[in-house]
Amino acid sequence: MRLLILGLSSIVQRRVIPAAARIEAIGEISIASRSRRQPDEGWPKRGRFFADYDAALRESDADIVYLSLPNAMHEAWALAALASGRHVLVDKPAMITREACERAVAEARRGGRLLAEATVFGYHPHFDALKAFIGENGPLTHVDAQFIIPPLPIANFRNHRELGGGCLLDMGPYAAALMRMLGGGLPSQVTALGGTFHPETGVDMGFSPQARLLNGAVFSGHFSFEGEYQNRLLIVARSGSVMVERVFSPPADYRIEWRQRVRNVETVVTFEAADIFERFLDAATQAIASGDHEPWHRDLLVDAECRARIAQALGPDQQ
């Protein structure tokens, strides 16, 4: 398979390209960027470099397009890539609205193509272990998540509404995917409190959702662009609990540790390092090869609906 990346973002350079280079099914990597020039040092599995996205879709022989553009550009370029006959992987959030996700998934289904949102944190092997832990010590009763980062530089697109900025769009996919993975589907109830607004651009700077998960557990979370760095997950089951740090963005060489308690006995469980981007890309190429796209489409739509429910709970001033 041949991969075309639209947008030479920081995450593409640091994580996507190195991960794609290790995927045996990906034989070539081409890049298109309007804002950055062709890397002088080149890149692995080097294909072509394009300075225009239309030209890239028109002239590239890629099978898969990976979109890493400002959020407001995702829908148009995802639809263009699908219309050109490519499978599409897109940075979170896949689209800004639930309706846009529905349109894009409908187009993917019509063309028999994969459309996937790159909420890659769930591809770490420790999530399978978490589900096994809950099965042994459950049922699950409480989930608490925190992903808080300090304020971003003013030039960052996440600070600008016209580019699809704001904390709900940027971090909402983490909350939604976590509720789906640990709750078994779309939560049955969602409430939320909003944070503050950016003093210069007015985008939302945080949100705190609370939900009743489909399996009955209670979810609470705090997601924000305005505080000391926090990145953790706590799950509590009937007879055990697990606390995990760096759950949403573990580096490729990071060994995740659990602080695990079972019947009041605490232990530390350490997992081997795993590249979540590599595991996501590997799973996506396997789905493309098998033609089994529908689970990915269902997950994308469930997460989009969950984000829409959080937005509705926050009210119009926070959206």
PDB file of C-alpha atoms in Angstrom:
ATOM      1  CA  MET A   1       0.000   0.000   0.000  1.00  0.00           C
ATOM      2  CA  ARG A   2       1.061   3.580  -0.662  1.00  0.00           C
ATOM      3  CA  LEU A   3       0.401   6.358   1.854  1.00  0.00           C
ATOM      4  CA  LEU A   4      -0.155  10.054   1.097  1.00  0.00           C
ATOM      5  CA  ILE A   5      -0.012  12.471   4.039  1.00  0.00           C
ATOM      6  CA  LEU A   6      -1.796  15.807   3.655  1.00  0.00           C
ATOM      7  CA  GLY A   7      -0.250  18.242   6.113  1.00  0.00           C
ATOM      8  CA  LEU A   8       3.302  18.100   7.451  1.00  0.00           C
ATOM      9  CA  SER A   9       2.325  18.791  11.053  1.00  0.00           C
ATOM     10  CA  SER A  10       4.459  18.285  14.123  1.00  0.00           C
ATOM     11  CA  ILE A  11       2.633  15.057  15.007  1.00  0.00           C
ATOM     12  CA  VAL A  12       3.199  13.765  11.470  1.00  0.00           C
ATOM     13  CA  GLN A  13       6.915  14.438  11.685  1.00  0.00           C
ATOM     14  CA  ARG A  14       7.345  13.093  15.228  1.00  0.00           C
ATOM     15  CA  ARG A  15       4.996  10.127  15.248  1.00  0.00           C
ATOM     16  CA  VAL A  16       3.128   9.309  12.015  1.00  0.00           C
ATOM     17  CA  ILE A  17       6.024   9.078   9.548  1.00  0.00           C
ATOM     18  CA  PRO A  18       8.300   7.023  11.863  1.00  0.00           C
ATOM     19  CA  ALA A  19       5.388   4.688  12.643  1.00  0.00           C
ATOM     20  CA  ALA A  20       4.350   4.316   8.993  1.00  0.00           C
ATOM     21  CA  ALA A  21       7.939   3.511   8.076  1.00  0.00           C
ATOM     22  CA  ARG A  22       7.758   0.435  10.306  1.00  0.00           C
ATOM     23  CA  ILE A  23       4.492  -0.885   8.817  1.00  0.00           C
ATOM     24  CA  GLU A  24       5.336  -3.655   6.375  1.00  0.00           C
ATOM     25  CA  ALA A  25       2.110  -3.142   4.418  1.00  0.00           C
ATOM     26  CA  ILE A  26       3.058   0.495   3.649  1.00  0.00           C
ATOM     27  CA  GLY A  27       5.610   0.545   0.869  1.00  0.00           C
ATOM     28  CA  GLU A  28       5.775   4.259   0.073  1.00  0.00           C
ATOM     29  CA  ILE A  29       5.110   7.532   1.890  1.00  0.00           C
ATOM     30  CA  SER A  30       4.315  10.721  -0.034  1.00  0.00           C
ATOM     31  CA  ILE A  31       3.742  14.103   1.592  1.00  0.00           C
ATOM     32  CA  ALA A  32       1.771  17.213   0.642  1.00  0.00           C
ATOM     33  CA  SER A  33       2.190  20.518   2.464  1.00  0.00           C
ATOM     34  CA  ARG A  34       1.223  24.076   1.624  1.00  0.00           C
ATOM     35  CA  SER A  35       3.031  25.707   4.537  1.00  0.00           C
ATOM     36  CA  ARG A  36       6.269  23.723   4.776  1.00  0.00           C
ATOM     37  CA  ARG A  37       8.837  23.015   2.122  1.00  0.00           C
ATOM     38  CA  GLN A  38      10.138  19.578   1.267  1.00  0.00           C
ATOM     39  CA  PRO A  39      12.365  18.246   4.064  1.00  0.00           C
ATOM     40  CA  ASP A  40      16.005  18.579   3.059  1.00  0.00           C
ATOM     41  CA  GLU A  41      16.956  15.348   4.776  1.00  0.00           C
ATOM     42  CA  GLY A  42      14.181  13.355   3.118  1.00  0.00           C
ATOM     43  CA  TRP A  43      12.057  10.763   4.920  1.00  0.00           C
ATOM     44  CA  PRO A  44      11.760   6.959   5.037  1.00  0.00           C
ATOM     45  CA  LYS A  45      10.029   5.075   2.216  1.00  0.00           C
ATOM     46  CA  ARG A  46      10.214   8.338   0.321  1.00  0.00           C
ATOM     47  CA  GLY A  47       7.650   8.990  -2.357  1.00  0.00           C
ATOM     48  CA  ARG A  48       6.724  12.326  -3.883  1.00  0.00           C
ATOM     49  CA  PHE A  49       6.411  15.738  -2.282  1.00  0.00           C
ATOM     50  CA  PHE A  50       3.537  18.009  -3.312  1.00  0.00           C
ATOM     51  CA  ALA A  51       3.067  21.690  -2.517  1.00  0.00           C
ATOM     52  CA  ASP A  52      -0.663  21.513  -3.312  1.00  0.00           C
ATOM     53  CA  TYR A  53      -3.330  19.190  -1.920  1.00  0.00           C
ATOM     54  CA  ASP A  54      -5.432  19.082  -5.091  1.00  0.00           C
ATOM     55  CA  ALA A  55      -2.384  18.131  -7.134  1.00  0.00           C
ATOM     56  CA  ALA A  56      -1.471  15.474  -4.603  1.00  0.00           C
ATOM     57  CA  LEU A  57      -4.884  13.801  -4.862  1.00  0.00           C
ATOM     58  CA  ARG A  58      -4.866  14.151  -8.625  1.00  0.00           C
ATOM     59  CA  GLU A  59      -1.344  12.919  -9.305  1.00  0.00           C
ATOM     60  CA  SER A  60      -0.511  10.557  -6.438  1.00  0.00           C
ATOM     61  CA  ASP A  61      -0.968   6.808  -6.798  1.00  0.00           C
ATOM     62  CA  ALA A  62      -1.555   6.449  -3.047  1.00  0.00           C
ATOM     63  CA  ASP A  63      -4.082   3.976  -1.658  1.00  0.00           C
ATOM     64  CA  ILE A  64      -4.438   5.686   1.735  1.00  0.00           C
ATOM     65  CA  VAL A  65      -4.613   9.359   2.683  1.00  0.00           C
ATOM     66  CA  TYR A  66      -3.699  10.503   6.188  1.00  0.00           C
ATOM     67  CA  LEU A  67      -5.066  13.970   6.997  1.00  0.00           C
ATOM     68  CA  SER A  68      -3.196  16.121   9.515  1.00  0.00           C
ATOM     69  CA  LEU A  69      -4.654  19.566   8.882  1.00  0.00           C
ATOM     70  CA  PRO A  70      -6.408  22.201  11.006  1.00  0.00           C
ATOM     71  CA  ASN A  71      -9.725  20.773  12.182  1.00  0.00           C
ATOM     72  CA  ALA A  72     -11.852  23.056  10.007  1.00  0.00           C
ATOM     73  CA  MET A  73     -10.247  21.545   6.882  1.00  0.00           C
ATOM     74  CA  HIS A  74     -10.906  17.884   7.709  1.00  0.00           C
ATOM     75  CA  GLU A  75     -14.349  17.487   6.169  1.00  0.00           C
ATOM     76  CA  ALA A  76     -13.560  18.987   2.768  1.00  0.00           C
ATOM     77  CA  TRP A  77     -10.327  17.085   2.295  1.00  0.00           C
ATOM     78  CA  ALA A  78     -11.671  13.817   3.679  1.00  0.00           C
ATOM     79  CA  LEU A  79     -14.557  13.972   1.206  1.00  0.00           C
ATOM     80  CA  ALA A  80     -12.163  14.863  -1.620  1.00  0.00           C
ATOM     81  CA  ALA A  81      -9.875  11.966  -0.748  1.00  0.00           C
ATOM     82  CA  LEU A  82     -12.799   9.525  -0.515  1.00  0.00           C
ATOM     83  CA  ALA A  83     -14.162  10.786  -3.835  1.00  0.00           C
ATOM     84  CA  SER A  84     -10.764  10.089  -5.388  1.00  0.00           C
ATOM     85  CA  GLY A  85     -11.064   6.448  -4.317  1.00  0.00           C
ATOM     86  CA  ARG A  86      -8.698   6.497  -1.340  1.00  0.00           C
ATOM     87  CA  HIS A  87      -9.091   5.157   2.159  1.00  0.00           C
ATOM     88  CA  VAL A  88      -8.849   7.977   4.707  1.00  0.00           C
ATOM     89  CA  LEU A  89      -7.293   8.218   8.162  1.00  0.00           C
ATOM     90  CA  VAL A  90      -7.758  11.573   9.863  1.00  0.00           C
ATOM     91  CA  ASP A  91      -6.386  13.214  12.994  1.00  0.00           C
ATOM     92  CA  LYS A  92      -8.944  13.751  15.734  1.00  0.00           C
ATOM     93  CA  PRO A  93     -11.470  15.245  15.601  1.00  0.00           C
ATOM     94  CA  ALA A  94     -12.372  13.541  12.337  1.00  0.00           C
ATOM     95  CA  MET A  95     -14.909  16.295  11.604  1.00  0.00           C
ATOM     96  CA  ILE A  96     -16.176  19.284  13.547  1.00  0.00           C
ATOM     97  CA  THR A  97     -19.831  18.197  13.726  1.00  0.00           C
ATOM     98  CA  ARG A  98     -21.807  14.977  14.020  1.00  0.00           C
ATOM     99  CA  GLU A  99     -23.554  15.780  10.731  1.00  0.00           C
ATOM    100  CA  ALA A 100     -20.223  16.132   8.928  1.00  0.00           C
ATOM    101  CA  CYS A 101     -19.132  12.744  10.296  1.00  0.00           C
ATOM    102  CA  GLU A 102     -22.376  11.211   9.029  1.00  0.00           C
ATOM    103  CA  ARG A 103     -21.823  12.668   5.565  1.00  0.00           C
ATOM    104  CA  ALA A 104     -18.247  11.425   5.403  1.00  0.00           C
ATOM    105  CA  VAL A 105     -19.088   7.933   6.648  1.00  0.00           C
ATOM    106  CA  ALA A 106     -21.921   7.711   4.109  1.00  0.00           C
ATOM    107  CA  GLU A 107     -19.434   8.597   1.352  1.00  0.00           C
ATOM    108  CA  ALA A 108     -16.949   6.013   2.639  1.00  0.00           C
ATOM    109  CA  ARG A 109     -19.618   3.323   2.715  1.00  0.00           C
ATOM    110  CA  ARG A 110     -20.781   4.167  -0.808  1.00  0.00           C
ATOM    111  CA  GLY A 111     -17.252   3.789  -2.123  1.00  0.00           C
ATOM    112  CA  GLY A 112     -16.323   0.753  -0.049  1.00  0.00           C
ATOM    113  CA  ARG A 113     -13.530   2.684   1.640  1.00  0.00           C
ATOM    114  CA  LEU A 114     -12.255   2.923   5.214  1.00  0.00           C
ATOM    115  CA  LEU A 115     -12.694   6.193   7.105  1.00  0.00           C
ATOM    116  CA  ALA A 116     -11.035   6.189  10.532  1.00  0.00           C
ATOM    117  CA  GLU A 117     -10.428   8.765  13.242  1.00  0.00           C
ATOM    118  CA  ALA A 118      -6.904   8.591  14.681  1.00  0.00           C
ATOM    119  CA  THR A 119      -7.771   8.516  18.384  1.00  0.00           C
ATOM    120  CA  VAL A 120      -4.768   6.279  18.785  1.00  0.00           C
ATOM    121  CA  PHE A 121      -4.409   6.098  22.585  1.00  0.00           C
ATOM    122  CA  GLY A 122      -6.758   3.108  22.767  1.00  0.00           C
ATOM    123  CA  TYR A 123      -4.376   0.977  20.692  1.00  0.00           C
ATOM    124  CA  HIS A 124      -1.925   0.567  23.546  1.00  0.00           C
ATOM    125  CA  PRO A 125      -1.915  -3.073  24.750  1.00  0.00           C
ATOM    126  CA  HIS A 126      -2.632  -2.019  28.317  1.00  0.00           C
ATOM    127  CA  PHE A 127      -6.249  -1.268  27.306  1.00  0.00           C
ATOM    128  CA  ASP A 128      -6.800  -4.958  26.585  1.00  0.00           C
ATOM    129  CA  ALA A 129      -5.314  -5.659  30.000  1.00  0.00           C
ATOM    130  CA  LEU A 130      -7.658  -3.064  31.552  1.00  0.00           C
ATOM    131  CA  LYS A 131     -10.673  -4.813  30.076  1.00  0.00           C
ATOM    132  CA  ALA A 132      -9.404  -8.153  31.410  1.00  0.00           C
ATOM    133  CA  PHE A 133      -8.832  -6.562  34.840  1.00  0.00           C
ATOM    134  CA  ILE A 134     -12.408  -5.253  34.882  1.00  0.00           C
ATOM    135  CA  GLY A 135     -13.669  -8.690  33.859  1.00  0.00           C
ATOM    136  CA  GLU A 136     -11.861 -10.272  36.798  1.00  0.00           C
ATOM    137  CA  ASN A 137     -12.630  -7.591  39.392  1.00  0.00           C
ATOM    138  CA  GLY A 138     -15.815  -5.999  38.091  1.00  0.00           C
ATOM    139  CA  PRO A 139     -18.250  -4.777  37.406  1.00  0.00           C
ATOM    140  CA  LEU A 140     -16.811  -1.351  36.571  1.00  0.00           C
ATOM    141  CA  THR A 141     -18.261   1.339  38.826  1.00  0.00           C
ATOM    142  CA  HIS A 142     -16.310   4.582  38.222  1.00  0.00           C
ATOM    143  CA  VAL A 143     -14.031   6.098  35.570  1.00  0.00           C
ATOM    144  CA  ASP A 144     -12.182   9.363  36.168  1.00  0.00           C
ATOM    145  CA  ALA A 145      -9.995  10.988  33.492  1.00  0.00           C
ATOM    146  CA  GLN A 146      -7.857  14.119  33.429  1.00  0.00           C
ATOM    147  CA  PHE A 147      -6.082  15.623  30.422  1.00  0.00           C
ATOM    148  CA  ILE A 148      -4.954  19.155  31.194  1.00  0.00           C
ATOM    149  CA  ILE A 149      -2.233  21.123  29.423  1.00  0.00           C
ATOM    150  CA  PRO A 150      -0.845  24.643  29.941  1.00  0.00           C
ATOM    151  CA  PRO A 151      -2.115  27.410  27.619  1.00  0.00           C
ATOM    152  CA  LEU A 152      -0.955  27.034  24.032  1.00  0.00           C
ATOM    153  CA  PRO A 153       0.905  29.746  22.067  1.00  0.00           C
ATOM    154  CA  ILE A 154      -1.522  32.212  20.529  1.00  0.00           C
ATOM    155  CA  ALA A 155      -0.548  31.157  16.986  1.00  0.00           C
ATOM    156  CA  ASN A 156      -1.586  27.531  17.561  1.00  0.00           C
ATOM    157  CA  PHE A 157      -4.646  26.714  15.434  1.00  0.00           C
ATOM    158  CA  ARG A 158      -6.398  25.279  18.518  1.00  0.00           C
ATOM    159  CA  ASN A 159      -6.779  28.854  19.765  1.00  0.00           C
ATOM    160  CA  HIS A 160      -8.751  29.985  16.703  1.00  0.00           C
ATOM    161  CA  ARG A 161     -12.430  29.205  16.149  1.00  0.00           C
ATOM    162  CA  GLU A 162     -12.263  29.655  12.366  1.00  0.00           C
ATOM    163  CA  LEU A 163      -9.689  26.851  12.215  1.00  0.00           C
ATOM    164  CA  GLY A 164     -11.758  24.516  14.348  1.00  0.00           C
ATOM    165  CA  GLY A 165     -10.053  25.367  17.618  1.00  0.00           C
ATOM    166  CA  GLY A 166     -11.187  25.017  21.186  1.00  0.00           C
ATOM    167  CA  CYS A 167     -10.762  22.398  23.868  1.00  0.00           C
ATOM    168  CA  LEU A 168     -13.987  20.504  23.170  1.00  0.00           C
ATOM    169  CA  LEU A 169     -13.008  19.809  19.578  1.00  0.00           C
ATOM    170  CA  ASP A 170      -9.413  18.997  20.431  1.00  0.00           C
ATOM    171  CA  MET A 171      -9.933  16.884  23.556  1.00  0.00           C
ATOM    172  CA  GLY A 172     -13.546  15.806  23.142  1.00  0.00           C
ATOM    173  CA  PRO A 173     -12.465  12.779  21.079  1.00  0.00           C
ATOM    174  CA  TYR A 174     -10.431  11.504  24.045  1.00  0.00           C
ATOM    175  CA  ALA A 175     -13.440  11.702  26.350  1.00  0.00           C
ATOM    176  CA  ALA A 176     -15.798  10.160  23.798  1.00  0.00           C
ATOM    177  CA  ALA A 177     -13.514   7.276  22.836  1.00  0.00           C
ATOM    178  CA  LEU A 178     -12.802   6.486  26.483  1.00  0.00           C
ATOM    179  CA  MET A 179     -16.516   6.364  27.318  1.00  0.00           C
ATOM    180  CA  ARG A 180     -17.119   4.034  24.373  1.00  0.00           C
ATOM    181  CA  MET A 181     -14.189   1.717  25.085  1.00  0.00           C
ATOM    182  CA  LEU A 182     -14.804   1.323  28.811  1.00  0.00           C
ATOM    183  CA  GLY A 183     -18.586   1.693  28.754  1.00  0.00           C
ATOM    184  CA  GLY A 184     -19.379  -0.532  25.791  1.00  0.00           C
ATOM    185  CA  GLY A 185     -20.951   2.114  23.571  1.00  0.00           C
ATOM    186  CA  LEU A 186     -22.670   5.488  23.688  1.00  0.00           C
ATOM    187  CA  PRO A 187     -23.305   6.751  27.241  1.00  0.00           C
ATOM    188  CA  SER A 188     -26.941   6.858  28.319  1.00  0.00           C
ATOM    189  CA  GLN A 189     -26.720  10.246  30.107  1.00  0.00           C
ATOM    190  CA  VAL A 190     -24.311  13.166  29.676  1.00  0.00           C
ATOM    191  CA  THR A 191     -23.940  16.396  31.620  1.00  0.00           C
ATOM    192  CA  ALA A 192     -21.059  18.873  31.547  1.00  0.00           C
ATOM    193  CA  LEU A 193     -19.619  22.078  32.952  1.00  0.00           C
ATOM    194  CA  GLY A 194     -17.613  24.445  30.789  1.00  0.00           C
ATOM    195  CA  GLY A 195     -14.316  26.124  31.547  1.00  0.00           C
ATOM    196  CA  THR A 196     -13.203  29.641  30.682  1.00  0.00           C
ATOM    197  CA  PHE A 197     -12.670  31.244  27.279  1.00  0.00           C
ATOM    198  CA  HIS A 198      -9.443  32.405  25.657  1.00  0.00           C
ATOM    199  CA  PRO A 199      -8.989  36.088  26.520  1.00  0.00           C
ATOM    200  CA  GLU A 200      -7.970  37.039  22.970  1.00  0.00           C
ATOM    201  CA  THR A 201      -9.725  34.618  20.604  1.00  0.00           C
ATOM    202  CA  GLY A 202     -12.722  33.494  22.650  1.00  0.00           C
ATOM    203  CA  VAL A 203     -12.389  29.747  22.081  1.00  0.00           C
ATOM    204  CA  ASP A 204     -13.445  27.410  24.880  1.00  0.00           C
ATOM    205  CA  MET A 205     -10.550  26.456  27.146  1.00  0.00           C
ATOM    206  CA  GLY A 206     -11.972  23.463  28.981  1.00  0.00           C
ATOM    207  CA  PHE A 207     -14.889  21.185  29.786  1.00  0.00           C
ATOM    208  CA  SER A 208     -15.740  18.712  32.524  1.00  0.00           C
ATOM    209  CA  PRO A 209     -18.185  15.982  31.450  1.00  0.00           C
ATOM    210  CA  GLN A 210     -20.000  13.554  33.676  1.00  0.00           C
ATOM    211  CA  ALA A 211     -21.865  10.609  32.214  1.00  0.00           C
ATOM    212  CA  ARG A 212     -23.657   7.367  32.932  1.00  0.00           C
ATOM    213  CA  LEU A 213     -21.898   4.829  30.758  1.00  0.00           C
ATOM    214  CA  LEU A 214     -23.812   2.202  28.821  1.00  0.00           C
ATOM    215  CA  ASN A 215     -22.677  -0.482  31.281  1.00  0.00           C
ATOM    216  CA  GLY A 216     -23.900   1.571  34.256  1.00  0.00           C
ATOM    217  CA  ALA A 217     -20.562   2.963  35.449  1.00  0.00           C
ATOM    218  CA  VAL A 218     -20.159   6.668  36.210  1.00  0.00           C
ATOM    219  CA  PHE A 219     -17.652   8.674  34.147  1.00  0.00           C
ATOM    220  CA  SER A 220     -16.204  12.019  35.181  1.00  0.00           C
ATOM    221  CA  GLY A 221     -13.488  13.951  33.387  1.00  0.00           C
ATOM    222  CA  HIS A 222     -11.597  17.227  33.269  1.00  0.00           C
ATOM    223  CA  PHE A 223     -10.113  18.372  29.956  1.00  0.00           C
ATOM    224  CA  SER A 224      -8.446  21.751  29.684  1.00  0.00           C
ATOM    225  CA  PHE A 225      -5.951  24.074  27.993  1.00  0.00           C
ATOM    226  CA  GLU A 226      -5.437  26.135  31.160  1.00  0.00           C
ATOM    227  CA  GLY A 227      -3.559  24.318  33.891  1.00  0.00           C
ATOM    228  CA  GLU A 228      -0.549  22.347  35.055  1.00  0.00           C
ATOM    229  CA  TYR A 229       0.001  19.255  32.931  1.00  0.00           C
ATOM    230  CA  GLN A 230      -2.140  16.280  33.961  1.00  0.00           C
ATOM    231  CA  ASN A 231      -2.668  13.098  31.937  1.00  0.00           C
ATOM    232  CA  ARG A 232      -4.168  10.216  33.871  1.00  0.00           C
ATOM    233  CA  LEU A 233      -6.943   7.669  34.142  1.00  0.00           C
ATOM    234  CA  LEU A 234      -8.460   6.011  37.204  1.00  0.00           C
ATOM    235  CA  ILE A 235     -10.824   3.058  36.856  1.00  0.00           C
ATOM    236  CA  VAL A 236     -12.594   1.618  39.862  1.00  0.00           C
ATOM    237  CA  ALA A 237     -14.260  -1.793  39.814  1.00  0.00           C
ATOM    238  CA  ARG A 238     -16.092  -3.704  42.534  1.00  0.00           C
ATOM    239  CA  SER A 239     -12.954  -5.293  43.982  1.00  0.00           C
ATOM    240  CA  GLY A 240     -10.064  -3.437  42.355  1.00  0.00           C
ATOM    241  CA  SER A 241      -8.799  -0.205  40.856  1.00  0.00           C
ATOM    242  CA  VAL A 242      -6.102   0.970  38.430  1.00  0.00           C
ATOM    243  CA  MET A 243      -4.433   4.390  38.114  1.00  0.00           C
ATOM    244  CA  VAL A 244      -2.514   5.078  34.892  1.00  0.00           C
ATOM    245  CA  GLU A 245      -0.324   8.092  34.019  1.00  0.00           C
ATOM    246  CA  ARG A 246       0.343   9.349  30.452  1.00  0.00           C
ATOM    247  CA  VAL A 247      -2.678   7.378  29.283  1.00  0.00           C
ATOM    248  CA  PHE A 248      -3.669   9.677  26.391  1.00  0.00           C
ATOM    249  CA  SER A 249      -0.245  10.381  24.859  1.00  0.00           C
ATOM    250  CA  PRO A 250       2.422   7.850  25.826  1.00  0.00           C
ATOM    251  CA  PRO A 251       5.684   8.339  23.904  1.00  0.00           C
ATOM    252  CA  ALA A 252       6.733   5.391  21.749  1.00  0.00           C
ATOM    253  CA  ASP A 253       9.475   4.436  24.224  1.00  0.00           C
ATOM    254  CA  TYR A 254       7.384   4.983  27.368  1.00  0.00           C
ATOM    255  CA  ARG A 255       6.655   2.038  29.648  1.00  0.00           C
ATOM    256  CA  ILE A 256       3.179   2.535  31.052  1.00  0.00           C
ATOM    257  CA  GLU A 257       2.776   1.648  34.707  1.00  0.00           C
ATOM    258  CA  TRP A 258      -0.375   0.768  36.601  1.00  0.00           C
ATOM    259  CA  ARG A 259      -0.822   1.489  40.278  1.00  0.00           C
ATOM    260  CA  GLN A 260      -3.137  -1.406  40.865  1.00  0.00           C
ATOM    261  CA  ARG A 261      -5.148  -2.179  43.998  1.00  0.00           C
ATOM    262  CA  VAL A 262      -7.036  -5.442  44.469  1.00  0.00           C
ATOM    263  CA  ARG A 263      -8.838  -6.012  47.767  1.00  0.00           C
ATOM    264  CA  ASN A 264      -6.680  -3.299  49.371  1.00  0.00           C
ATOM    265  CA  VAL A 265      -3.355  -4.781  48.205  1.00  0.00           C
ATOM    266  CA  GLU A 266      -1.364  -2.389  45.998  1.00  0.00           C
ATOM    267  CA  THR A 267       1.056  -3.496  43.264  1.00  0.00           C
ATOM    268  CA  VAL A 268       2.758  -1.864  40.295  1.00  0.00           C
ATOM    269  CA  VAL A 269       2.296  -3.441  36.868  1.00  0.00           C
ATOM    270  CA  THR A 270       4.660  -2.314  34.098  1.00  0.00           C
ATOM    271  CA  PHE A 271       3.981  -2.747  30.382  1.00  0.00           C
ATOM    272  CA  GLU A 272       6.532  -2.879  27.599  1.00  0.00           C
ATOM    273  CA  ALA A 273       6.786   0.263  25.485  1.00  0.00           C
ATOM    274  CA  ALA A 274       4.412   0.329  22.516  1.00  0.00           C
ATOM    275  CA  ASP A 275       4.023   2.816  19.667  1.00  0.00           C
ATOM    276  CA  ILE A 276       0.311   3.589  19.563  1.00  0.00           C
ATOM    277  CA  PHE A 277       0.594   5.241  16.125  1.00  0.00           C
ATOM    278  CA  GLU A 278       2.266   2.158  14.713  1.00  0.00           C
ATOM    279  CA  ARG A 279      -0.396  -0.092  16.206  1.00  0.00           C
ATOM    280  CA  PHE A 280      -3.172   2.141  14.854  1.00  0.00           C
ATOM    281  CA  LEU A 281      -1.689   2.193  11.355  1.00  0.00           C
ATOM    282  CA  ASP A 282      -1.120  -1.553  11.440  1.00  0.00           C
ATOM    283  CA  ALA A 283      -4.734  -2.188  12.445  1.00  0.00           C
ATOM    284  CA  ALA A 284      -5.985   0.214   9.757  1.00  0.00           C
ATOM    285  CA  THR A 285      -3.985  -1.432   6.975  1.00  0.00           C
ATOM    286  CA  GLN A 286      -5.271  -4.828   8.098  1.00  0.00           C
ATOM    287  CA  ALA A 287      -8.857  -3.533   7.967  1.00  0.00           C
ATOM    288  CA  ILE A 288      -8.240  -2.160   4.476  1.00  0.00           C
ATOM    289  CA  ALA A 289      -6.781  -5.474   3.320  1.00  0.00           C
ATOM    290  CA  SER A 290      -9.704  -7.456   4.740  1.00  0.00           C
ATOM    291  CA  GLY A 291     -12.422  -4.995   3.736  1.00  0.00           C
ATOM    292  CA  ASP A 292     -13.779  -4.977   7.298  1.00  0.00           C
ATOM    293  CA  HIS A 293     -14.469  -1.258   7.586  1.00  0.00           C
ATOM    294  CA  GLU A 294     -17.762  -1.121   9.430  1.00  0.00           C
ATOM    295  CA  PRO A 295     -16.486  -1.376  13.042  1.00  0.00           C
ATOM    296  CA  TRP A 296     -14.320   1.694  12.402  1.00  0.00           C
ATOM    297  CA  HIS A 297     -17.250   3.602  10.927  1.00  0.00           C
ATOM    298  CA  ARG A 298     -19.501   2.705  13.862  1.00  0.00           C
ATOM    299  CA  ASP A 299     -16.889   3.852  16.374  1.00  0.00           C
ATOM    300  CA  LEU A 300     -16.403   7.150  14.540  1.00  0.00           C
ATOM    301  CA  LEU A 301     -20.159   7.813  14.544  1.00  0.00           C
ATOM    302  CA  VAL A 302     -20.623   6.829  18.199  1.00  0.00           C
ATOM    303  CA  ASP A 303     -17.814   9.155  19.247  1.00  0.00           C
ATOM    304  CA  ALA A 304     -19.210  11.990  17.116  1.00  0.00           C
ATOM    305  CA  GLU A 305     -22.617  11.558  18.763  1.00  0.00           C
ATOM    306  CA  CYS A 306     -21.013  11.541  22.207  1.00  0.00           C
ATOM    307  CA  ARG A 307     -19.164  14.788  21.455  1.00  0.00           C
ATOM    308  CA  ALA A 308     -22.432  16.300  20.234  1.00  0.00           C
ATOM    309  CA  ARG A 309     -24.118  15.346  23.510  1.00  0.00           C
ATOM    310  CA  ILE A 310     -21.298  16.927  25.519  1.00  0.00           C
ATOM    311  CA  ALA A 311     -21.645  20.090  23.420  1.00  0.00           C
ATOM    312  CA  GLN A 312     -25.402  20.130  23.968  1.00  0.00           C
ATOM    313  CA  ALA A 313     -24.904  19.696  27.726  1.00  0.00           C
ATOM    314  CA  LEU A 314     -22.458  22.618  27.769  1.00  0.00           C
ATOM    315  CA  GLY A 315     -24.949  24.905  26.059  1.00  0.00           C
ATOM    316  CA  PRO A 316     -24.576  27.306  23.123  1.00  0.00           C
ATOM    317  CA  ASP A 317     -22.134  29.665  24.834  1.00  0.00           C
ATOM    318  CA  GLN A 318     -19.560  26.887  25.232  1.00  0.00           C
ATOM    319  CA  GLN A 319     -19.808  25.350  21.748  1.00  0.00           C
TER     320      GLN A 319
END
